[in-house]
XYZ file of C-alpha atoms in Angstrom:
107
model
C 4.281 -26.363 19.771
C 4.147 -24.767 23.549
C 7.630 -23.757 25.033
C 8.617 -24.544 28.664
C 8.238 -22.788 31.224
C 11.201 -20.740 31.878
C 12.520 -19.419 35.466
C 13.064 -15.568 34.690
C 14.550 -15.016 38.317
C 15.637 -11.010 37.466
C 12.376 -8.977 38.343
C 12.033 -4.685 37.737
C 8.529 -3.004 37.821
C 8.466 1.053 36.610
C 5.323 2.416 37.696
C 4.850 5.601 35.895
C 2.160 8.494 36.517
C 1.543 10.748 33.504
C -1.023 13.808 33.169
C -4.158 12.083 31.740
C -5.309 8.513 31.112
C -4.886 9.430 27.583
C -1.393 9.803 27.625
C -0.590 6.687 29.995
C -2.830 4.476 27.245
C -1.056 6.043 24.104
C 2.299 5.243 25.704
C 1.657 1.777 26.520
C -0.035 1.218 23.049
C 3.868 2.632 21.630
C 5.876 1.101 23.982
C 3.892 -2.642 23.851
C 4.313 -2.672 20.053
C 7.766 -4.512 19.245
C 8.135 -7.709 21.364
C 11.415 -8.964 22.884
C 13.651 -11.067 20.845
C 14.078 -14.775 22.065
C 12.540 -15.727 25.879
C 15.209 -14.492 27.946
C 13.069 -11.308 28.777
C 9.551 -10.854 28.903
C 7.114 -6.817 29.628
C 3.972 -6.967 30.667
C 2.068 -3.087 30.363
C -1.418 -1.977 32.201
C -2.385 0.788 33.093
C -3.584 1.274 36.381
C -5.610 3.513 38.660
C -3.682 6.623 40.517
C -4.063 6.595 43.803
C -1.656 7.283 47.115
C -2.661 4.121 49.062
C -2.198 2.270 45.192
C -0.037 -1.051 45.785
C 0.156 -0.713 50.022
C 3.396 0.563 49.182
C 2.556 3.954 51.346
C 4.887 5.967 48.823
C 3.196 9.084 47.286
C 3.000 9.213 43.376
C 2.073 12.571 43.492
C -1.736 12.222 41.931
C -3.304 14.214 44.831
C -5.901 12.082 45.244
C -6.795 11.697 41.393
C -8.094 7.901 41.258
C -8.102 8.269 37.149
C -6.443 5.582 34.909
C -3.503 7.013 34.247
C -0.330 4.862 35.911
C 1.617 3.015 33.343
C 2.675 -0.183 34.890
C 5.238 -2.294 32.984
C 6.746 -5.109 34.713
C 9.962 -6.999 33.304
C 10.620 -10.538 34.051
C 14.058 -12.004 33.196
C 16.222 -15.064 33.061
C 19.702 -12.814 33.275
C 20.750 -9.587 35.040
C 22.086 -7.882 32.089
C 19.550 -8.684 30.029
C 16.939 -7.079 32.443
C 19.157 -3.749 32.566
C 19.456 -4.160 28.868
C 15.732 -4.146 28.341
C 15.039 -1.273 31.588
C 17.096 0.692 30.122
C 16.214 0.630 26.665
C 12.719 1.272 27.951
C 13.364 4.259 29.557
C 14.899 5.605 26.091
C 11.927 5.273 24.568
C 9.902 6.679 27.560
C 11.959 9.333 27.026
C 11.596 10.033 23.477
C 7.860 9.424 23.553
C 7.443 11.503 26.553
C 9.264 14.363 24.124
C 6.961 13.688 21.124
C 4.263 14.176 23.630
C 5.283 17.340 24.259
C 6.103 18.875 21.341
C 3.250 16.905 18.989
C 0.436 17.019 21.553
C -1.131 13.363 22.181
């Protein structure tokens, strides 16, 4: 049975530039694994190429030129305010600890 289309009205986007292409695929493959409860709140992860120019935004993501795959994109789409700082902020906790077992582990 399909479910209706529902107006999620509550958008974020974290666009996040790690080291290597390795490290921005093994933290969306982590982070992508549990899905959200219910429809109030859906992520979407890619990974996407560094660049300066990258969305026409003109802001510098600090990749010095470094076109690589290695951006983690995750947008969230959702149908309450709380509920998208609920589920930004929870992602960035785990950004946070994976980030650390990074670092201490290796990839």
């Amino acid at each position: 049975m399909a479910t209706p289309d529902i107006e999620r009205p509550y958008k974020c986007q974290i666009n996040l530039a790690l080291p290597t292409a390795t490290h921005a695929q093994h933290l969306r493959d982590v982070l992508s694994v549990d899905g959200e409860l219910g429809n109030k709140i859906v992520k979407f992860f890619s990974v996407e190429r560094a660049s300066k120019e990258g969305d026409g935004s003109g802001r510098d993501d600090g990749c010095d030129g470094n076109d690589e795959l290695r951006v983690l994109r995750i947008r969230f789409a959702a149908t309450e305010a709380k509920m998208l700082r609920v589920a930004v902020s929870t992602t960035y906790d785990m950004i946070n600890v994976s980030l650390k077992c990074f670092q201490e582990f290796g990839e």
